[in-house]
Amino acid sequence: MDIFFYNTLTKSKDKFQPIEGKEVKIYSCGPTVYKDATIGNMRTNLFQDVLRRVLKYNGYTLKHAMNITDVGHLVSDGDDGEDKMLKSAREENKTPIEIAKYYTELFFKDLEELNIETPEIVCKATDHIKDMLSYVQKLVENGYAYETSTAIYFDISKLDKYPILSPLNIEEQKAGARVDIDKEKRNPYDFALWIKAPKEHLMKWDSPWGLSYPGWHIECSAMGQKYLGEQFDIHTGGIDLIPTHHENEIAQSKGKCGKIPAKFWMHGEYLLINGGKMSKSLGNVYLIKDIKEKGYDPLVYRLFSFSSHYRNKLNFTWEAIEATSKSLERLKNSYQTHLAGKDEIQDKTLEELEIKFNEAINDDLNMPLAMSVVWEVAKQEVKSPKIAKLLEKFDTVLGLKITEQISKKQEEIPQEILELVEQRKQARENKDWEKSDELRDKIQEKGYIVKDTKAGIEIQKL
Ligand code: AMP
Ligand code: ZN
């Protein structure tokens, strides 16, 4: 079945085909590891995860690279302000390395809890300083970059077209351009490739231009090319990256090798909170941790993210999370009911439903539509293990772990008990009934009772 993705580059839904064979090469702009990732950041990661899973469902293999930005991303997202890593290090009284390590670990924990697959390649900016430096040197050699007393800038006037992704009209923008910090810049939209470090700057490296550090955009160009080649299949990120970061990545790649680095550019829309922006000042910055603390399985948020197409805004409310929590429970219950069912269902009916699901996911990852097919399958009057199997197949894309038992209010059950329950589950799978009974008694001694119900395992406080 054909796959179509909306391509920000062509502004149309284009038929997708990998450049080479059955392997799809994807690059995703990863986190700047200077603070906790929010549920907004995670929406972007969920969209990228669905993309991965849909491609795999269609029989493709993946080479997916994601960077970790641990240097060069300035507070303004442009060329001014402090480095986000350094600001955070100063505020938390830690070294930038400690900050990066701490927030990188938290980020991957969130991914795991949301059942988001780790890309095949995870690459850290500070591990690729040499690659970035030689990229910048090549841009200078090719006549696309110039030195000022503060930085090495990319000269956008050397390009045939800039910008190419965004509707930004450069001439209009120039007219009302903000006052430039660096008067030596040739064009207001020239951006820093490499920045000369002031004495007190903590993160800096030797370079032909003295002690200095990379600009934010160069890392993705250098690492993307290193791991995926001069041109790969898909580049992803949040919608906010289009006018700055992604335009500049394209500019860099055109300057270095004359190519736009990816054929498809896919961007995820923003998550809103109660219809507005998520911001510290409004006190509505939520993390996956907050969802757990309210007693919800993080996968409830995953299911919630399917309620809007990735290119539309999604509005977060706690009421919606409560309703989605019930939906996830219902879906898991109907999976179990079908699994235990004895009715007959025609293969043709299932095939038709499967085609509908495939059409939805292959039409630019239309998850709201795909979910309506999932519910159509789950709510079949007849109860059959064949239906359960189809739901399991769908779950390779959904990633909701529908075969696993409901973990409502999971954090109220101590980790120790959860581990014993897991050991008992293993014992039962190995038909080791003696051990299973022994573990059940142990769980009971600790004040909990474990029950095997039609809907799966239930844990209750005595
Ligand atoms: P930040 O750490 O705020 O710079 O965000 C990192 C990336 O996460 C951004 O570049 C966006 O692509 C994405 N992101 C941030 N906030 C949201 C949001 N509310 N909804 C969706 N994606 C977001
Ligand atoms: Zn990037």
Short mmCIF file of C-alpha atoms and ligand atoms in Angstrom, two decimals:
data_model
loop_
_atom_site.label_atom_id
_atom_site.label_comp_id
_atom_site.label_asym_id
_atom_site.label_seq_id
_atom_site.Cartn_x
_atom_site.Cartn_y
_atom_site.Cartn_z
CA MET A 1 0.00 0.00 0.00
CA ASP A 2 1.30 3.47 -0.85
CA ILE A 3 2.38 5.77 1.96
CA PHE A 4 1.84 9.52 1.84
CA PHE A 5 3.46 12.09 4.11
CA TYR A 6 2.94 15.82 4.21
CA ASN A 7 6.23 17.39 3.18
CA THR A 8 6.97 20.89 4.51
CA LEU A 9 9.41 21.31 1.63
CA THR A 10 6.85 20.83 -1.17
CA LYS A 11 3.83 21.90 0.93
CA SER A 12 1.92 18.86 -0.28
CA LYS A 13 1.18 15.29 0.69
CA ASP A 14 3.72 13.32 -1.32
CA LYS A 15 4.07 9.63 -1.98
CA PHE A 16 6.88 8.26 0.13
CA GLN A 17 9.57 6.00 -1.22
CA PRO A 18 13.00 5.56 0.35
CA ILE A 19 16.00 6.74 -1.65
CA GLU A 20 17.55 3.30 -1.40
CA GLY A 21 15.86 -0.10 -1.13
CA LYS A 22 13.90 -0.94 2.01
CA GLU A 23 15.91 1.11 4.48
CA VAL A 24 14.56 4.48 5.59
CA LYS A 25 17.06 7.00 6.88
CA ILE A 26 15.60 9.52 9.32
CA TYR A 27 17.13 12.38 11.26
CA SER A 28 15.30 13.90 14.23
CA CYS A 29 16.33 17.01 16.10
CA GLY A 30 16.66 15.80 19.66
CA PRO A 31 16.49 17.56 23.00
CA THR A 32 18.64 20.34 24.36
CA VAL A 33 19.46 18.70 27.66
CA TYR A 34 19.36 21.69 29.97
CA LYS A 35 15.98 21.20 31.65
CA ASP A 36 13.20 18.69 32.15
CA ALA A 37 11.43 17.60 28.98
CA THR A 38 7.78 18.66 29.09
CA ILE A 39 4.73 16.79 27.83
CA GLY A 40 4.94 19.25 24.90
CA ASN A 41 8.42 18.04 23.98
CA MET A 42 7.12 14.50 24.37
CA ARG A 43 4.32 15.14 21.90
CA THR A 44 6.99 15.73 19.25
CA ASN A 45 8.78 12.55 20.30
CA LEU A 46 5.52 10.59 20.13
CA PHE A 47 4.89 11.81 16.59
CA GLN A 48 8.37 10.66 15.60
CA ASP A 49 7.80 7.31 17.26
CA VAL A 50 4.56 6.78 15.33
CA LEU A 51 6.45 7.58 12.13
CA ARG A 52 9.03 4.91 12.98
CA ARG A 53 6.40 2.32 13.84
CA VAL A 54 4.32 3.00 10.73
CA LEU A 55 7.37 2.58 8.50
CA LYS A 56 8.28 -0.68 10.23
CA TYR A 57 4.67 -1.88 9.95
CA ASN A 58 5.02 -1.34 6.20
CA GLY A 59 8.07 -3.60 6.11
CA TYR A 60 10.84 -1.01 6.10
CA THR A 61 13.96 -1.13 8.23
CA LEU A 62 15.20 2.05 9.85
CA LYS A 63 18.38 3.95 10.33
CA HIS A 64 17.21 6.74 12.55
CA ALA A 65 19.59 9.26 14.09
CA MET A 66 18.72 11.66 16.88
CA ASN A 67 21.08 14.24 18.33
CA ILE A 68 21.48 15.38 21.88
CA THR A 69 22.26 19.10 22.00
CA ASP A 70 24.68 19.70 24.84
CA VAL A 71 26.38 22.82 23.49
CA GLY A 72 25.70 25.83 21.27
CA HIS A 73 21.92 26.30 21.66
CA LEU A 74 21.59 29.90 22.80
CA VAL A 75 18.72 31.18 24.91
CA SER A 76 17.29 33.23 22.03
CA ASP A 77 17.28 30.26 19.58
CA GLY A 78 19.33 32.65 17.41
CA ASP A 79 22.80 34.07 17.76
CA ASP A 80 22.42 35.97 20.96
CA GLY A 81 22.03 35.25 24.62
CA GLU A 82 23.75 32.77 26.86
CA ASP A 83 24.22 29.08 25.99
CA LYS A 84 21.21 27.23 27.46
CA MET A 85 23.51 24.59 28.98
CA LEU A 86 25.70 27.17 30.67
CA LYS A 87 22.76 29.15 32.00
CA SER A 88 21.27 26.03 33.53
CA ALA A 89 24.66 24.97 34.96
CA ARG A 90 25.05 28.37 36.59
CA GLU A 91 21.52 28.34 38.00
CA GLU A 92 21.78 24.79 39.34
CA ASN A 93 25.37 25.20 40.51
CA LYS A 94 26.57 22.25 38.47
CA THR A 95 28.98 21.74 35.58
CA PRO A 96 27.53 21.66 32.05
CA ILE A 97 28.54 17.98 31.85
CA GLU A 98 26.60 17.16 34.99
CA ILE A 99 23.60 19.05 33.67
CA ALA A 100 23.73 17.23 30.33
CA LYS A 101 24.06 13.81 31.97
CA TYR A 102 21.23 14.43 34.40
CA TYR A 103 18.70 15.70 31.86
CA THR A 104 19.71 13.17 29.19
CA GLU A 105 18.94 10.33 31.62
CA LEU A 106 15.57 11.87 32.51
CA PHE A 107 14.75 12.30 28.83
CA PHE A 108 15.38 8.63 28.06
CA LYS A 109 13.36 7.61 31.11
CA ASP A 110 10.40 9.56 29.71
CA LEU A 111 10.83 7.90 26.33
CA GLU A 112 10.81 4.49 27.97
CA GLU A 113 7.70 5.25 29.98
CA LEU A 114 5.90 6.39 26.87
CA ASN A 115 7.08 3.25 25.04
CA ILE A 116 8.95 5.41 22.53
CA GLU A 117 11.61 3.45 20.71
CA THR A 118 15.19 4.67 20.98
CA PRO A 119 16.55 5.64 17.56
CA GLU A 120 19.27 3.40 16.13
CA ILE A 121 21.80 6.23 16.47
CA VAL A 122 21.90 8.71 19.34
CA CYS A 123 24.65 11.27 18.88
CA LYS A 124 25.86 13.96 21.23
CA ALA A 125 27.00 17.34 19.91
CA THR A 126 30.10 17.51 22.14
CA ASP A 127 31.28 14.14 20.78
CA HIS A 128 31.32 15.57 17.26
CA ILE A 129 33.26 18.81 17.54
CA LYS A 130 35.81 17.66 14.92
CA ASP A 131 33.07 16.79 12.41
CA MET A 132 31.46 20.16 12.93
CA LEU A 133 34.75 22.01 12.60
CA SER A 134 35.63 20.37 9.31
CA TYR A 135 32.11 21.11 8.04
CA VAL A 136 32.56 24.81 8.83
CA GLN A 137 36.02 24.83 7.26
CA LYS A 138 34.52 23.39 4.08
CA LEU A 139 31.88 26.15 4.06
CA VAL A 140 34.63 28.76 4.35
CA GLU A 141 36.53 27.05 1.52
CA ASN A 142 33.42 27.00 -0.65
CA GLY A 143 32.91 30.72 -0.10
CA TYR A 144 29.73 30.42 1.99
CA ALA A 145 31.17 31.60 5.29
CA TYR A 146 33.17 34.54 6.55
CA GLU A 147 34.90 35.55 9.74
CA THR A 148 34.12 38.54 11.93
CA SER A 149 35.77 39.52 15.18
CA THR A 150 33.21 37.44 17.09
CA ALA A 151 32.22 34.48 14.92
CA ILE A 152 32.22 32.62 11.63
CA TYR A 153 28.98 33.45 9.84
CA PHE A 154 27.09 31.76 7.05
CA ASP A 155 26.51 34.21 4.20
CA ILE A 156 22.92 33.66 3.08
CA SER A 157 23.30 35.97 0.08
CA LYS A 158 25.38 33.23 -1.56
CA LEU A 159 22.32 30.98 -1.79
CA ASP A 160 19.92 30.91 -4.73
CA LYS A 161 17.00 30.96 -2.30
CA TYR A 162 16.59 31.55 1.45
CA PRO A 163 14.38 30.64 3.20
CA ILE A 164 12.85 27.70 1.36
CA LEU A 165 10.73 25.93 3.99
CA SER A 166 9.00 28.86 5.57
CA PRO A 167 6.79 31.54 4.08
CA LEU A 168 9.05 34.17 5.65
CA ASN A 169 9.57 36.96 3.13
CA ILE A 170 13.15 37.91 3.59
CA GLU A 171 12.85 41.33 1.92
CA GLU A 172 9.95 42.32 4.17
CA GLN A 173 11.77 40.97 7.17
CA LYS A 174 14.88 42.90 6.24
CA ALA A 175 12.90 46.14 6.16
CA GLY A 176 11.77 45.69 9.72
CA ALA A 177 14.81 43.77 10.82
CA ARG A 178 15.71 43.81 14.46
CA VAL A 179 18.80 45.73 15.43
CA ASP A 180 21.67 43.41 14.85
CA ILE A 181 24.02 42.65 17.67
CA ASP A 182 26.96 42.06 15.36
CA LYS A 183 27.49 45.00 13.03
CA GLU A 184 30.04 43.01 11.07
CA LYS A 185 27.38 40.67 9.71
CA ARG A 186 26.91 41.06 5.96
CA ASN A 187 23.18 40.24 5.96
CA PRO A 188 20.75 40.40 8.89
CA TYR A 189 19.85 36.72 8.45
CA ASP A 190 23.42 35.46 8.35
CA PHE A 191 23.78 33.07 11.25
CA ALA A 192 26.71 31.92 13.35
CA LEU A 193 28.37 28.66 12.42
CA TRP A 194 31.12 28.95 14.96
CA ILE A 195 31.47 31.40 17.82
CA LYS A 196 34.64 32.79 19.33
CA ALA A 197 34.53 32.15 23.05
CA PRO A 198 34.87 34.97 25.54
CA LYS A 199 37.53 34.24 28.22
CA GLU A 200 35.04 33.20 30.89
CA HIS A 201 33.11 30.88 28.58
CA LEU A 202 33.15 27.34 30.00
CA MET A 203 32.67 25.17 26.91
CA LYS A 204 35.24 25.91 24.22
CA TRP A 205 37.53 24.06 21.85
CA ASP A 206 40.66 24.74 19.83
CA SER A 207 39.98 25.79 16.27
CA PRO A 208 41.65 27.73 13.45
CA TRP A 209 39.87 30.74 14.96
CA GLY A 210 41.17 30.23 18.50
CA LEU A 211 39.16 28.91 21.43
CA SER A 212 35.58 28.77 20.30
CA TYR A 213 32.38 26.73 20.22
CA PRO A 214 29.82 25.62 17.63
CA GLY A 215 26.61 27.43 16.69
CA TRP A 216 23.42 25.46 17.22
CA HIS A 217 22.61 24.50 13.62
CA ILE A 218 25.93 23.03 12.57
CA GLU A 219 25.67 19.97 14.81
CA CYS A 220 22.63 18.56 12.99
CA SER A 221 24.19 19.13 9.56
CA ALA A 222 27.46 17.50 10.60
CA MET A 223 25.95 14.52 12.42
CA GLY A 224 23.17 13.98 9.87
CA GLN A 225 25.71 13.78 7.09
CA LYS A 226 28.13 11.64 9.09
CA TYR A 227 25.56 8.97 9.92
CA LEU A 228 23.04 9.18 7.09
CA GLY A 229 24.93 10.67 4.13
CA GLU A 230 24.59 13.89 2.12
CA GLN A 231 20.93 13.22 1.44
CA PHE A 232 18.61 11.00 3.44
CA ASP A 233 14.87 10.26 3.46
CA ILE A 234 13.16 12.14 6.26
CA HIS A 235 14.03 14.97 8.62
CA THR A 236 11.71 15.60 11.56
CA GLY A 237 11.23 18.08 14.37
CA GLY A 238 8.79 20.40 16.05
CA ILE A 239 7.10 23.11 14.00
CA ASP A 240 9.07 25.85 15.77
CA LEU A 241 12.28 24.59 14.16
CA ILE A 242 11.16 25.41 10.60
CA PRO A 243 12.08 29.12 10.29
CA THR A 244 15.43 29.01 12.03
CA HIS A 245 17.09 25.71 12.70
CA HIS A 246 15.86 23.77 9.68
CA GLU A 247 16.26 26.64 7.21
CA ASN A 248 19.80 27.00 8.43
CA GLU A 249 20.51 23.27 8.23
CA ILE A 250 19.39 23.36 4.61
CA ALA A 251 21.54 26.44 3.94
CA GLN A 252 24.58 24.73 5.43
CA SER A 253 24.10 21.57 3.43
CA LYS A 254 23.59 23.48 0.19
CA GLY A 255 26.77 25.41 0.91
CA LYS A 256 28.76 22.30 1.63
CA CYS A 257 27.56 19.83 -1.01
CA GLY A 258 24.80 21.56 -2.99
CA LYS A 259 22.06 19.31 -1.64
CA ILE A 260 19.01 19.71 0.56
CA PRO A 261 19.84 17.13 3.25
CA ALA A 262 16.45 15.37 3.32
CA LYS A 263 13.76 14.60 0.76
CA PHE A 264 10.91 14.82 3.27
CA TRP A 265 10.64 17.39 6.07
CA MET A 266 8.00 16.50 8.64
CA HIS A 267 6.99 18.76 11.52
CA GLY A 268 4.83 18.16 14.57
CA GLU A 269 2.44 20.84 15.85
CA TYR A 270 2.36 22.19 19.38
CA LEU A 271 0.62 20.92 22.46
CA LEU A 272 -1.52 23.54 24.19
CA ILE A 273 -2.53 23.60 27.82
CA ASN A 274 -6.16 24.53 28.46
CA GLY A 275 -6.16 26.22 25.07
CA GLY A 276 -3.07 28.33 25.67
CA LYS A 277 0.68 28.23 25.86
CA MET A 278 2.57 26.11 28.33
CA SER A 279 4.76 28.42 30.36
CA LYS A 280 6.51 28.70 33.67
CA SER A 281 4.83 31.99 34.45
CA LEU A 282 1.38 30.43 34.05
CA GLY A 283 2.45 27.50 36.25
CA ASN A 284 1.23 25.00 33.68
CA VAL A 285 4.45 23.29 32.64
CA TYR A 286 3.67 19.60 32.96
CA LEU A 287 6.04 16.67 32.82
CA ILE A 288 5.40 12.95 32.38
CA LYS A 289 6.27 12.72 36.08
CA ASP A 290 3.22 14.90 36.88
CA ILE A 291 0.95 12.59 34.92
CA LYS A 292 2.26 9.63 36.92
CA GLU A 293 1.92 11.50 40.19
CA LYS A 294 -1.76 12.03 39.46
CA GLY A 295 -2.08 8.25 39.23
CA TYR A 296 -2.15 7.78 35.47
CA ASP A 297 -0.15 5.34 33.43
CA PRO A 298 2.11 7.45 31.10
CA LEU A 299 0.67 5.43 28.20
CA VAL A 300 -2.59 7.31 28.80
CA TYR A 301 -0.73 10.37 27.51
CA ARG A 302 0.45 8.34 24.54
CA LEU A 303 -3.14 7.40 23.70
CA PHE A 304 -4.23 11.00 24.29
CA SER A 305 -1.69 12.18 21.71
CA PHE A 306 -3.53 10.14 19.07
CA SER A 307 -6.65 12.24 19.53
CA SER A 308 -5.34 14.94 17.21
CA HIS A 309 -3.44 14.67 13.93
CA TYR A 310 0.25 15.45 14.45
CA ARG A 311 -0.05 18.51 12.19
CA ASN A 312 -2.88 19.97 14.29
CA LYS A 313 -2.67 21.52 17.69
CA LEU A 314 -3.61 19.31 20.61
CA ASN A 315 -5.20 20.73 23.72
CA PHE A 316 -4.21 19.16 27.04
CA THR A 317 -6.65 19.15 29.96
CA TRP A 318 -6.75 16.89 33.00
CA GLU A 319 -10.38 16.06 32.15
CA ALA A 320 -9.23 14.71 28.79
CA ILE A 321 -6.55 12.64 30.52
CA GLU A 322 -9.14 11.18 32.90
CA ALA A 323 -11.40 10.26 29.96
CA THR A 324 -8.46 8.79 28.02
CA SER A 325 -7.47 6.74 31.04
CA LYS A 326 -10.90 5.10 30.96
CA SER A 327 -10.55 4.54 27.21
CA LEU A 328 -7.23 2.76 27.65
CA GLU A 329 -8.77 0.55 30.30
CA ARG A 330 -11.71 -0.22 28.01
CA LEU A 331 -9.38 -1.08 25.14
CA LYS A 332 -7.33 -3.43 27.29
CA ASN A 333 -10.48 -5.05 28.64
CA SER A 334 -11.93 -5.63 25.22
CA TYR A 335 -8.63 -7.14 24.08
CA GLN A 336 -8.86 -9.65 26.97
CA THR A 337 -12.53 -10.37 26.25
CA HIS A 338 -11.76 -11.13 22.61
CA LEU A 339 -8.81 -13.26 23.62
CA ALA A 340 -11.08 -15.44 25.73
CA GLY A 341 -13.92 -15.40 23.15
CA LYS A 342 -15.21 -18.45 21.32
CA ASP A 343 -17.20 -16.83 18.49
CA GLU A 344 -16.49 -17.15 14.81
CA ILE A 345 -15.63 -14.13 12.70
CA GLN A 346 -15.14 -14.06 8.96
CA ASP A 347 -11.57 -13.45 7.76
CA LYS A 348 -12.97 -11.07 5.15
CA THR A 349 -14.41 -8.79 7.83
CA LEU A 350 -11.05 -8.64 9.57
CA GLU A 351 -9.17 -8.04 6.33
CA GLU A 352 -11.43 -5.10 5.52
CA LEU A 353 -10.86 -3.60 8.93
CA GLU A 354 -7.13 -4.08 8.62
CA ILE A 355 -7.11 -2.29 5.26
CA LYS A 356 -9.01 0.62 6.80
CA PHE A 357 -6.43 0.86 9.58
CA ASN A 358 -3.54 0.67 7.10
CA GLU A 359 -5.09 3.35 4.93
CA ALA A 360 -5.38 5.67 7.92
CA ILE A 361 -1.81 5.28 9.17
CA ASN A 362 -0.38 5.49 5.65
CA ASP A 363 -2.28 8.68 4.98
CA ASP A 364 0.19 11.00 6.70
CA LEU A 365 -0.06 9.16 10.04
CA ASN A 366 -3.75 9.85 10.55
CA MET A 367 -3.95 8.50 14.09
CA PRO A 368 -7.39 9.89 15.01
CA LEU A 369 -8.81 7.98 12.04
CA ALA A 370 -6.72 4.90 12.83
CA MET A 371 -8.07 4.96 16.40
CA SER A 372 -11.65 5.00 15.12
CA VAL A 373 -10.86 1.77 13.25
CA VAL A 374 -9.25 0.32 16.39
CA TRP A 375 -12.50 0.99 18.29
CA GLU A 376 -14.57 -0.49 15.47
CA VAL A 377 -12.50 -3.67 15.82
CA ALA A 378 -12.53 -3.68 19.62
CA LYS A 379 -16.31 -3.19 19.77
CA GLN A 380 -17.20 -6.10 17.47
CA GLU A 381 -20.24 -7.94 18.85
CA VAL A 382 -18.66 -11.31 18.31
CA LYS A 383 -15.81 -12.18 20.65
CA SER A 384 -12.92 -13.93 18.98
CA PRO A 385 -9.18 -14.43 19.58
CA LYS A 386 -8.74 -13.53 15.90
CA ILE A 387 -9.92 -10.02 16.79
CA ALA A 388 -7.50 -9.94 19.71
CA LYS A 389 -4.69 -10.90 17.31
CA LEU A 390 -5.62 -8.06 14.97
CA LEU A 391 -5.58 -5.62 17.90
CA GLU A 392 -2.14 -6.93 18.84
CA LYS A 393 -0.99 -6.24 15.30
CA PHE A 394 -2.37 -2.70 15.46
CA ASP A 395 -0.59 -2.26 18.77
CA THR A 396 2.80 -2.56 17.05
CA VAL A 397 1.93 0.92 15.74
CA LEU A 398 -0.05 2.18 18.74
CA GLY A 399 2.55 1.05 21.29
CA LEU A 400 -0.09 1.01 24.04
CA LYS A 401 0.93 -2.39 25.43
CA ILE A 402 -2.66 -3.56 25.23
CA THR A 403 -1.70 -7.11 26.15
CA GLU A 404 -0.39 -5.96 29.49
CA GLN A 405 -2.47 -5.69 32.57
CA ILE A 406 -4.08 -2.41 33.55
CA SER A 407 -1.65 -0.45 35.64
CA LYS A 408 -4.04 2.09 37.06
CA LYS A 409 -2.68 3.95 40.06
CA GLN A 410 0.48 1.98 39.58
CA GLU A 411 2.59 4.27 41.70
CA GLU A 412 0.44 3.49 44.72
CA ILE A 413 1.62 -0.10 44.59
CA PRO A 414 5.19 -0.35 45.91
CA GLN A 415 7.90 -1.30 43.43
CA GLU A 416 8.73 -4.35 45.57
CA ILE A 417 5.21 -5.73 45.10
CA LEU A 418 5.24 -4.98 41.36
CA GLU A 419 8.49 -6.94 41.08
CA LEU A 420 7.04 -9.92 42.96
CA VAL A 421 3.96 -9.83 40.71
CA GLU A 422 6.21 -9.83 37.66
CA GLN A 423 8.19 -12.79 39.03
CA ARG A 424 4.92 -14.63 39.65
CA LYS A 425 3.80 -13.87 36.11
CA GLN A 426 7.06 -15.35 34.81
CA ALA A 427 6.64 -18.44 37.02
CA ARG A 428 3.12 -18.98 35.64
CA GLU A 429 4.35 -18.58 32.09
CA ASN A 430 6.92 -21.30 32.89
CA LYS A 431 4.10 -23.39 34.44
CA ASP A 432 6.00 -23.37 37.72
CA TRP A 433 2.86 -23.47 39.87
CA GLU A 434 4.71 -24.10 43.10
CA LYS A 435 6.80 -20.97 42.72
CA SER A 436 3.74 -19.02 41.61
CA ASP A 437 1.87 -20.00 44.81
CA GLU A 438 4.91 -19.22 46.92
CA LEU A 439 5.14 -15.74 45.40
CA ARG A 440 1.39 -15.16 45.83
CA ASP A 441 1.77 -15.94 49.57
CA LYS A 442 4.76 -13.63 49.82
CA ILE A 443 2.76 -10.83 48.18
CA GLN A 444 -0.09 -11.51 50.63
CA GLU A 445 2.27 -11.38 53.61
CA LYS A 446 3.24 -7.90 52.46
CA GLY A 447 -0.39 -6.78 52.45
CA TYR A 448 -1.42 -7.20 48.81
CA ILE A 449 -3.55 -9.69 46.98
CA VAL A 450 -3.01 -10.69 43.40
CA LYS A 451 -5.91 -11.97 41.31
CA ASP A 452 -5.96 -13.48 37.84
CA THR A 453 -9.04 -12.13 36.13
CA LYS A 454 -10.34 -12.26 32.60
CA ALA A 455 -9.00 -8.74 32.10
CA GLY A 456 -5.54 -9.71 33.30
CA ILE A 457 -3.77 -9.51 36.63
CA GLU A 458 -5.25 -7.31 39.35
CA ILE A 459 -3.38 -6.16 42.44
CA GLN A 460 -5.34 -5.03 45.47
CA LYS A 461 -4.39 -3.79 48.90
CA LEU A 462 -5.67 -6.14 51.62
P1 AMP B 1 12.52 23.36 24.12
O1 AMP B 1 13.28 22.47 25.06
O2 AMP B 1 11.43 24.14 24.76
O3 AMP B 1 13.46 24.18 23.26
O4 AMP B 1 11.80 22.38 23.12
C1 AMP B 1 12.49 21.42 22.38
C2 AMP B 1 11.62 21.03 21.23
O5 AMP B 1 10.44 20.38 21.70
C3 AMP B 1 11.13 22.23 20.45
O6 AMP B 1 12.02 22.56 19.44
C4 AMP B 1 9.83 21.76 19.91
O7 AMP B 1 10.04 21.15 18.67
C5 AMP B 1 9.35 20.75 20.91
N1 AMP B 1 8.33 21.38 21.76
C6 AMP B 1 8.50 22.30 22.76
N2 AMP B 1 7.33 22.66 23.31
C7 AMP B 1 6.38 21.96 22.64
C8 AMP B 1 4.95 21.89 22.72
N3 AMP B 1 4.25 22.60 23.61
N4 AMP B 1 4.32 21.06 21.86
C9 AMP B 1 5.00 20.31 20.97
N5 AMP B 1 6.34 20.33 20.84
C10 AMP B 1 7.02 21.15 21.67
ZN ZN B 2 18.56 19.82 14.63
#
